[in-house]
Short mmCIF file of C-alpha atoms and ligand atoms in Angstrom, two decimals:
data_model
loop_
_atom_site.label_atom_id
_atom_site.label_comp_id
_atom_site.label_asym_id
_atom_site.label_seq_id
_atom_site.Cartn_x
_atom_site.Cartn_y
_atom_site.Cartn_z
CA GLU A 597 124.54 -74.80 66.02
CA SER A 598 127.14 -72.92 67.85
CA GLU A 599 130.18 -74.57 69.12
CA VAL A 600 131.15 -72.08 71.59
CA PRO A 601 130.37 -74.03 74.79
CA SER A 602 132.50 -76.95 74.31
CA CYS A 603 135.31 -74.88 72.74
CA ILE A 604 135.75 -72.81 76.14
CA ALA A 605 135.08 -76.14 78.03
CA ARG A 606 138.65 -77.16 77.65
CA LYS A 607 140.02 -74.15 78.86
CA VAL A 608 137.98 -73.79 81.99
CA SER A 609 139.61 -74.44 85.29
CA GLN A 610 137.95 -76.30 88.11
CA TYR A 611 139.40 -73.74 90.33
CA SER A 612 137.44 -70.53 90.73
CA CYS A 613 140.69 -68.68 91.58
CA GLN A 614 141.85 -69.41 87.85
CA ARG A 615 138.63 -68.00 86.55
CA LYS A 616 137.57 -64.28 86.44
CA THR A 617 133.99 -64.03 87.81
CA THR A 618 132.58 -60.55 87.73
CA LEU A 619 128.96 -59.77 88.90
CA ASN A 620 127.61 -60.30 85.48
CA ASN A 621 125.67 -63.44 86.08
CA TYR A 622 123.75 -64.80 82.88
CA ASN A 623 122.58 -67.83 85.01
CA LYS A 624 121.01 -66.07 88.15
CA LYS A 625 117.96 -68.46 87.76
CA PHE A 626 120.09 -71.35 88.45
CA THR A 627 122.71 -69.99 90.66
CA ASP A 628 120.09 -68.75 93.01
CA ALA A 629 118.30 -72.08 92.97
CA PHE A 630 121.68 -73.97 93.56
CA GLU A 631 122.70 -71.75 96.40
CA ILE A 632 119.29 -72.46 98.17
CA MET A 633 119.76 -76.23 97.70
CA ALA A 634 123.38 -75.95 98.84
CA GLU A 635 122.17 -74.30 102.14
CA ASN A 636 119.56 -76.93 102.65
CA TYR A 637 122.34 -79.59 102.15
CA GLU A 638 124.44 -77.61 104.66
CA PHE A 639 121.68 -77.81 107.34
CA LYS A 640 121.23 -81.62 106.49
CA GLU A 641 125.05 -81.62 107.04
CA ASN A 642 125.57 -83.28 103.65
CA GLU A 643 128.82 -81.41 102.79
CA ILE A 644 129.44 -83.44 99.57
CA PHE A 645 126.17 -82.46 98.00
CA CYS A 646 126.52 -78.93 99.46
CA LEU A 647 129.83 -78.37 97.95
CA GLU A 648 128.55 -79.67 94.63
CA PHE A 649 125.82 -77.17 94.40
CA LEU A 650 128.13 -74.27 95.49
CA ARG A 651 130.69 -75.27 92.82
CA ALA A 652 128.38 -75.65 90.09
CA ALA A 653 126.91 -72.15 91.01
CA SER A 654 130.33 -70.58 90.90
CA LEU A 655 130.93 -72.16 87.47
CA LEU A 656 127.62 -71.00 86.05
CA LYS A 657 128.51 -67.38 87.39
CA TYR A 658 131.66 -67.42 85.42
CA LEU A 659 130.11 -68.74 82.15
CA PRO A 660 129.72 -65.70 79.71
CA PHE A 661 126.30 -66.92 78.55
CA PRO A 662 123.03 -68.27 79.80
CA VAL A 663 122.75 -72.03 79.90
CA THR A 664 119.71 -73.13 78.07
CA ARG A 665 120.40 -76.59 76.78
CA MET A 666 122.03 -79.60 78.36
CA LYS A 667 124.77 -79.25 75.49
CA ASP A 668 125.79 -75.79 76.91
CA ILE A 669 127.33 -77.64 80.15
CA GLN A 670 128.97 -80.44 78.16
CA GLY A 671 132.40 -80.89 79.26
CA LEU A 672 132.43 -78.14 82.04
CA PRO A 673 134.20 -79.33 85.38
CA CYS A 674 132.18 -78.81 88.65
CA ILE A 675 129.11 -80.26 87.26
CA GLY A 676 128.06 -83.31 89.21
CA ASP A 677 125.35 -85.66 88.64
CA GLN A 678 122.99 -83.93 91.11
CA VAL A 679 123.47 -80.58 89.25
CA ARG A 680 123.27 -82.24 86.10
CA ASP A 681 119.55 -83.62 87.10
CA VAL A 682 118.58 -80.36 87.94
CA ILE A 683 119.72 -78.40 85.01
CA GLU A 684 118.08 -81.43 82.78
CA GLN A 685 114.55 -80.54 84.64
CA PHE A 686 115.12 -76.84 84.04
CA THR A 687 116.07 -77.19 80.49
CA SER A 688 114.02 -79.93 79.10
CA VAL A 689 110.36 -78.34 80.01
CA PHE A 690 109.99 -74.61 79.09
CA GLY A 691 109.10 -72.40 81.90
CA VAL A 692 109.57 -74.77 84.58
CA GLY A 693 112.74 -73.25 85.70
CA VAL A 694 111.55 -70.07 86.84
CA LYS A 695 108.51 -71.56 88.66
CA THR A 696 110.48 -73.97 90.53
CA SER A 697 113.17 -71.39 91.71
CA GLU A 698 110.52 -69.28 92.73
CA LYS A 699 108.98 -72.09 94.82
CA TRP A 700 112.23 -72.64 96.51
CA TYR A 701 112.30 -68.97 97.49
CA ARG A 702 108.86 -69.39 98.76
CA MET A 703 109.90 -72.47 100.84
CA GLY A 704 112.80 -70.76 102.19
CA LEU A 705 110.82 -67.66 103.58
CA ARG A 706 108.23 -69.92 104.92
CA THR A 707 110.55 -71.63 106.95
CA VAL A 708 111.80 -68.44 108.71
CA GLU A 709 108.19 -67.34 109.37
CA GLU A 710 107.29 -70.79 110.84
CA LEU A 711 110.50 -70.66 112.95
CA LYS A 712 109.25 -67.09 114.07
CA ALA A 713 105.88 -68.11 114.89
CA ASP A 714 106.89 -71.07 117.03
CA LYS A 715 107.24 -70.01 120.48
CA THR A 716 108.53 -73.31 121.74
CA LEU A 717 111.75 -72.95 120.01
CA LYS A 718 114.67 -72.51 122.08
CA LEU A 719 116.76 -69.77 120.48
CA SER A 720 120.30 -68.41 121.04
CA LYS A 721 120.92 -64.97 121.80
CA MET A 722 122.17 -64.39 118.17
CA GLN A 723 118.92 -66.00 116.97
CA LYS A 724 116.63 -63.92 119.03
CA ALA A 725 118.38 -60.61 117.84
CA GLY A 726 118.15 -61.97 114.26
CA PHE A 727 114.24 -62.33 114.74
CA LEU A 728 113.82 -59.17 116.70
CA TYR A 729 115.35 -57.18 113.72
CA TYR A 730 114.22 -59.41 110.93
CA GLU A 731 112.72 -57.10 108.67
CA ASP A 732 115.64 -55.03 108.64
CA LEU A 733 118.08 -57.48 108.36
CA VAL A 734 116.58 -59.42 105.52
CA SER A 735 116.05 -56.08 103.49
CA CYS A 736 119.59 -56.06 102.14
CA VAL A 737 122.34 -53.33 102.99
CA SER A 738 122.75 -51.10 100.13
CA LYS A 739 126.21 -49.36 99.03
CA ALA A 740 125.03 -45.98 100.41
CA GLU A 741 124.34 -47.67 103.82
CA ALA A 742 127.63 -49.43 103.62
CA ASP A 743 129.44 -46.19 102.89
CA ALA A 744 127.53 -44.36 105.96
CA VAL A 745 128.60 -47.01 108.24
CA THR A 746 132.21 -47.07 107.03
CA LEU A 747 132.47 -43.48 108.13
CA ILE A 748 130.84 -44.33 111.47
CA VAL A 749 133.17 -47.31 112.29
CA LYS A 750 136.25 -45.31 110.80
CA ASN A 751 135.47 -42.43 113.08
CA THR A 752 134.65 -44.77 116.26
CA VAL A 753 137.86 -46.69 115.57
CA SER A 754 140.20 -43.64 115.21
CA THR A 755 139.16 -42.27 118.69
CA PHE A 756 140.53 -45.35 120.24
CA LEU A 757 143.36 -46.22 117.94
CA PRO A 758 144.28 -43.09 115.88
CA ASP A 759 146.77 -44.95 113.64
CA ALA A 760 144.29 -47.83 112.82
CA LEU A 761 143.66 -49.04 109.39
CA VAL A 762 140.04 -49.86 108.72
CA THR A 763 139.13 -51.59 105.51
CA ILE A 764 135.79 -52.70 104.15
CA THR A 765 136.02 -56.49 102.97
CA GLY A 766 133.43 -58.81 101.83
CA GLY A 767 131.09 -58.30 98.90
CA PHE A 768 131.36 -54.49 99.05
CA ARG A 769 135.17 -54.68 98.44
CA ARG A 770 134.17 -56.87 95.50
CA GLY A 771 132.08 -54.22 93.92
CA LYS A 772 128.64 -55.65 95.06
CA LYS A 773 125.72 -52.97 95.27
CA MET A 774 123.95 -54.98 97.87
CA GLY A 775 124.99 -57.17 100.60
CA HIS A 776 123.59 -59.31 103.57
CA ASP A 777 126.01 -57.49 105.91
CA ILE A 778 129.00 -54.99 106.05
CA ASP A 779 132.41 -56.73 106.75
CA PHE A 780 135.42 -54.56 108.04
CA LEU A 781 139.08 -55.57 108.71
CA ILE A 782 140.88 -53.42 111.46
CA THR A 783 144.45 -53.50 111.95
CA ASN A 784 146.81 -51.35 113.90
CA PRO A 785 150.53 -50.72 112.82
CA GLY A 786 152.89 -50.78 115.82
CA PRO A 787 152.19 -52.14 119.20
CA ARG A 788 149.22 -54.29 119.72
CA GLU A 789 146.24 -52.73 121.54
CA ASP A 790 143.06 -53.43 120.23
CA ASP A 791 140.75 -53.92 123.03
CA GLU A 792 138.14 -51.45 124.00
CA LEU A 793 137.33 -50.97 120.33
CA LEU A 794 133.52 -51.85 120.49
CA HIS A 795 131.67 -48.66 121.15
CA LYS A 796 128.78 -49.84 123.34
CA GLY A 797 126.10 -47.10 122.43
CA LEU A 798 126.54 -48.02 118.82
CA LEU A 799 125.58 -51.58 119.13
CA LEU A 800 122.22 -53.39 119.35
CA TYR A 801 123.71 -56.85 119.58
CA CYS A 802 127.27 -58.00 119.95
CA ASP A 803 128.96 -61.28 120.16
CA ILE A 804 132.44 -60.97 120.61
CA ILE A 805 134.83 -64.00 119.92
CA GLU A 806 138.25 -63.64 121.42
CA SER A 807 141.30 -64.21 119.59
CA THR A 808 142.58 -67.81 119.83
CA PHE A 809 145.61 -67.45 117.33
CA VAL A 810 148.55 -69.31 118.52
CA GLU A 811 152.02 -68.23 117.28
CA GLU A 812 153.82 -70.74 115.05
CA GLN A 813 150.75 -72.75 114.73
CA LEU A 814 150.48 -74.38 111.24
CA PRO A 815 147.55 -73.02 109.05
CA SER A 816 144.43 -75.03 109.29
CA ARG A 817 143.99 -77.50 106.51
CA LYS A 818 140.18 -77.68 106.47
CA VAL A 819 138.64 -76.19 103.32
CA ASP A 820 136.24 -73.99 105.24
CA ALA A 821 138.54 -72.83 107.83
CA MET A 822 137.21 -70.34 110.37
CA ASP A 823 140.06 -68.03 111.63
CA ASN A 824 141.29 -67.22 114.96
CA PHE A 825 141.15 -63.34 114.83
CA GLN A 826 139.25 -61.47 117.43
CA LYS A 827 136.03 -60.61 115.88
CA CYS A 828 132.62 -59.16 116.42
CA PHE A 829 129.49 -60.15 114.72
CA THR A 830 127.14 -57.14 115.46
CA ILE A 831 124.02 -55.50 114.61
CA LEU A 832 124.61 -51.76 114.14
CA LYS A 833 121.93 -48.96 114.73
CA LEU A 834 122.23 -46.76 111.70
CA TYR A 835 120.33 -43.64 112.12
CA GLN A 836 118.62 -42.47 108.78
CA PRO A 837 116.61 -39.09 109.30
CA GLY A 838 113.44 -39.31 107.11
CA ILE A 839 113.75 -43.09 106.60
CA ASP A 840 110.67 -44.62 105.00
CA ASN A 841 110.49 -47.66 106.96
CA SER A 842 106.93 -48.56 106.07
CA SER A 843 106.78 -51.97 107.81
CA TYR A 844 107.17 -50.19 111.24
CA ASN A 845 105.12 -47.24 110.49
CA THR A 846 101.74 -48.92 109.10
CA SER A 847 100.06 -49.40 112.59
CA LYS A 848 100.20 -46.02 114.09
CA LYS A 849 100.73 -43.67 111.27
CA SER A 850 99.77 -40.31 113.12
CA ASP A 851 101.72 -41.19 116.21
CA MET A 852 105.32 -39.63 115.82
CA ALA A 853 106.84 -41.61 118.50
CA GLU A 854 106.31 -44.55 116.47
CA ILE A 855 108.28 -43.49 113.65
CA LYS A 856 111.62 -45.61 113.59
CA ASP A 857 114.30 -43.35 112.24
CA TRP A 858 117.06 -46.29 112.07
CA LYS A 859 117.74 -49.44 110.47
CA ALA A 860 119.48 -52.49 112.05
CA ILE A 861 122.42 -53.57 110.09
CA ARG A 862 124.54 -56.57 110.28
CA VAL A 863 128.28 -55.66 110.71
CA ASP A 864 131.36 -57.92 110.98
CA LEU A 865 134.33 -56.37 112.66
CA VAL A 866 137.46 -58.44 112.34
CA ILE A 867 140.67 -57.35 114.18
CA THR A 868 144.00 -58.61 112.85
CA PRO A 869 147.65 -58.14 113.76
CA PHE A 870 149.45 -56.14 111.23
CA GLU A 871 151.75 -59.01 109.90
CA GLN A 872 148.83 -60.93 109.07
CA TYR A 873 146.72 -58.05 107.37
CA ALA A 874 147.26 -59.05 103.93
CA TYR A 875 146.10 -62.87 104.47
CA ALA A 876 143.12 -61.64 106.48
CA LEU A 877 142.25 -59.15 103.62
CA LEU A 878 142.30 -61.76 100.98
CA GLY A 879 140.31 -64.23 103.24
CA TRP A 880 137.63 -61.88 104.25
CA THR A 881 137.11 -60.23 100.85
CA GLY A 882 135.90 -63.63 99.61
CA SER A 883 133.73 -64.76 97.63
CA ARG A 884 133.62 -67.77 99.94
CA GLU A 885 133.89 -69.98 96.88
CA PHE A 886 136.75 -68.14 95.70
CA GLY A 887 138.53 -68.32 99.12
CA ARG A 888 137.88 -72.07 99.46
CA ASP A 889 139.48 -72.67 95.93
CA LEU A 890 142.54 -70.67 96.75
CA ARG A 891 143.05 -73.01 99.70
CA ARG A 892 142.20 -76.04 97.60
CA TYR A 893 144.70 -74.69 94.79
CA ALA A 894 147.54 -73.99 97.44
CA SER A 895 147.32 -77.54 99.02
CA HIS A 896 146.63 -79.64 95.83
CA GLU A 897 148.84 -77.73 93.15
CA ARG A 898 151.77 -76.01 95.44
CA LYS A 899 151.79 -78.21 98.74
CA MET A 900 151.02 -75.10 100.55
CA ILE A 901 148.53 -74.43 103.27
CA LEU A 902 146.60 -71.16 102.98
CA ASP A 903 144.30 -69.62 105.67
CA ASN A 904 143.36 -66.11 106.88
CA HIS A 905 146.52 -65.81 108.92
CA GLY A 906 149.16 -66.89 106.50
CA LEU A 907 150.75 -69.29 104.16
CA TYR A 908 153.06 -72.20 104.82
CA ASP A 909 155.32 -73.98 102.42
CA ARG A 910 155.36 -77.52 103.38
CA ARG A 911 158.29 -78.41 101.14
CA LYS A 912 160.52 -75.51 102.40
CA ARG A 913 158.95 -75.66 105.91
CA ILE A 914 158.56 -72.06 106.18
CA PHE A 915 155.80 -69.45 106.60
CA LEU A 916 155.65 -66.98 103.67
CA LYS A 917 155.47 -63.39 104.54
CA ALA A 918 153.31 -60.95 102.47
CA GLY A 919 152.56 -57.46 102.70
CA SER A 920 149.92 -57.32 99.97
CA GLU A 921 147.43 -59.66 98.46
CA GLU A 922 149.61 -59.34 95.26
CA GLU A 923 152.43 -61.09 97.01
CA ILE A 924 150.08 -63.89 98.03
CA PHE A 925 148.96 -64.77 94.58
CA ALA A 926 152.80 -64.63 93.58
CA HIS A 927 153.71 -66.98 96.35
CA LEU A 928 151.08 -69.19 95.03
CA GLY A 929 152.11 -68.73 91.32
CA LEU A 930 148.96 -67.46 90.32
CA ASP A 931 148.05 -64.41 88.11
CA TYR A 932 146.67 -61.67 90.39
CA VAL A 933 142.75 -61.65 90.43
CA GLU A 934 141.36 -58.13 91.45
CA PRO A 935 138.63 -57.98 94.06
CA TRP A 936 135.86 -57.44 91.75
CA GLU A 937 136.90 -60.48 89.62
CA ARG A 938 136.52 -62.71 92.86
CA ASN A 939 132.54 -63.05 92.78
CA ALA A 940 132.80 -66.75 92.23
P1 ATP B 1261 127.11 -60.68 101.57
O1 ATP B 1261 126.91 -59.53 100.68
O2 ATP B 1261 126.13 -61.69 101.51
O3 ATP B 1261 127.76 -60.29 102.92
P2 ATP B 1261 130.01 -61.73 101.44
O4 ATP B 1261 130.91 -62.24 100.35
O5 ATP B 1261 130.25 -60.23 102.07
O6 ATP B 1261 128.53 -61.48 100.91
P3 ATP B 1261 130.09 -62.83 104.11
O7 ATP B 1261 129.39 -64.01 104.70
O8 ATP B 1261 129.83 -61.50 104.50
O9 ATP B 1261 129.86 -62.76 102.59
O10 ATP B 1261 131.69 -63.16 104.20
C1 ATP B 1261 132.63 -62.40 103.69
C2 ATP B 1261 134.04 -63.36 103.71
O11 ATP B 1261 134.34 -63.57 105.00
C3 ATP B 1261 133.91 -64.68 102.80
O12 ATP B 1261 135.00 -64.72 102.05
C4 ATP B 1261 133.87 -65.75 104.15
O13 ATP B 1261 134.54 -66.73 103.71
C5 ATP B 1261 134.76 -64.94 105.19
N1 ATP B 1261 133.94 -65.18 106.46
C6 ATP B 1261 132.96 -65.21 106.87
N2 ATP B 1261 132.62 -65.51 108.19
C7 ATP B 1261 133.87 -65.99 108.59
C8 ATP B 1261 134.39 -66.67 109.93
N3 ATP B 1261 133.67 -66.78 110.95
N4 ATP B 1261 135.74 -66.89 109.84
C9 ATP B 1261 136.37 -66.77 108.74
N5 ATP B 1261 136.08 -66.10 107.56
C10 ATP B 1261 134.69 -65.77 107.47
MN1 MN B 1262 129.55 -59.56 103.85
MN1 MN B 1263 130.05 -61.22 106.71
#
C-alpha cells in the first residue's frame, strides 16, 4: 500500500495561505457536500461546525489525490471529528457518497423552491430581487459573460472617472471559468471623487452601502471581517442578442415580444481609496477561506492585524503601507501565492 498520504501529511500546513490550491479538485464529491453542510451550520449560527467543514473542504481541495479510504486523511490538519464521521460514512459503503451528496443538493434546491412558493414570507428588497431573477441568477456566470460585463463596467466608469482603475476580483481573478457573480474593485488615483458612479439605466437592482471607513481605525480582528468600503451589490442587465433563454420562452414561443434578450447578472462593485487598493485587491480576490487564513496567520504567527484596508503591526504599532499584493505577502513573511493558487 502506498505511503504517500501520511508522508505529505507532515508537510501540510493548517493555513490555506501556506498551501497552493488550484482549481484541480480531486475531491469535489466531498467538498461540495462539506460546503453545503457548512452553509447549513451558518444558517443555524453554529460557527464552529461551519468553520470545521469549510476548513476541511479547503484542505481536500488542496490534496493532489482523491480521498478513498480513511487512511488517506490520516495525520492531516483541519479534519475535525464531524468531518471524520462524514468521510467514514462516505468511504465505508461503496456508492453511498455520490447519492448522499446528490441528496444534499436536492434538499438545498427544494428549500429555495419552498421559500419561493411561500407567499406569507416577508422578504427584503434584496431577497425579492433574488427571487424575481432567480432562474438567471442560479445559472452561473460564464467567463465570456464576465468579459462582456467588464467592458460595460470599464466604459461606464471611465465616463465618470477617466483615470479610474477597474479590476476584476473574486473567482474570475483566480482563474475560475464560472462564478456566482462578478466582483469589481474600482479605485481612482488622485483626488477622491467616486460618487455618481452607478449608472441607473444599467441596474436592475442596486443596494448601495456607503463607506464607513474611519481613518486611523485599527484593522478589525474578526476572522470574517466585512470591510468599510463603499460598495454596491447589484443585479445588472446584460443584453445578449440571440440569447437562448428557454426557461423564459417556453410559454409563448410564437410571440416575439416574449423573447427575453438579456440576462440578470449579480455584480459586486467596491470603491476603494487608492492607498488601500492592494489590501482591497487581496481581500476581494479571495477565496474566502484563503483570506480568512491570511488574517489568522497574520495575527497568530506575526502579531499583525490584516483586513481589506490595511495591515497593522502590533509590536511596532504602525500601519504597513503596500502598493502591491507582493508587498503584503512580504510584510507577512509569506511566499507570494498567485491569484490562481488561492482557490482554497
Ligand atoms: P463566486 O464565483 O462564487 O462568486 P468568489 O470567490 O468570487 O466566488 P464572492 O462571494 O464573490 O466569491 O467573494 C469574493 C471575495 O470577496 C471573497 O474573498 C470574500 O471574502 C470577499 N467578500 C465578499 N463579500 C464581502 C463583503 N461584504 N465584505 C468584504 N469582503 C467580501
Ligand atoms: Mn464572486
Ligand atoms: Mn461577490
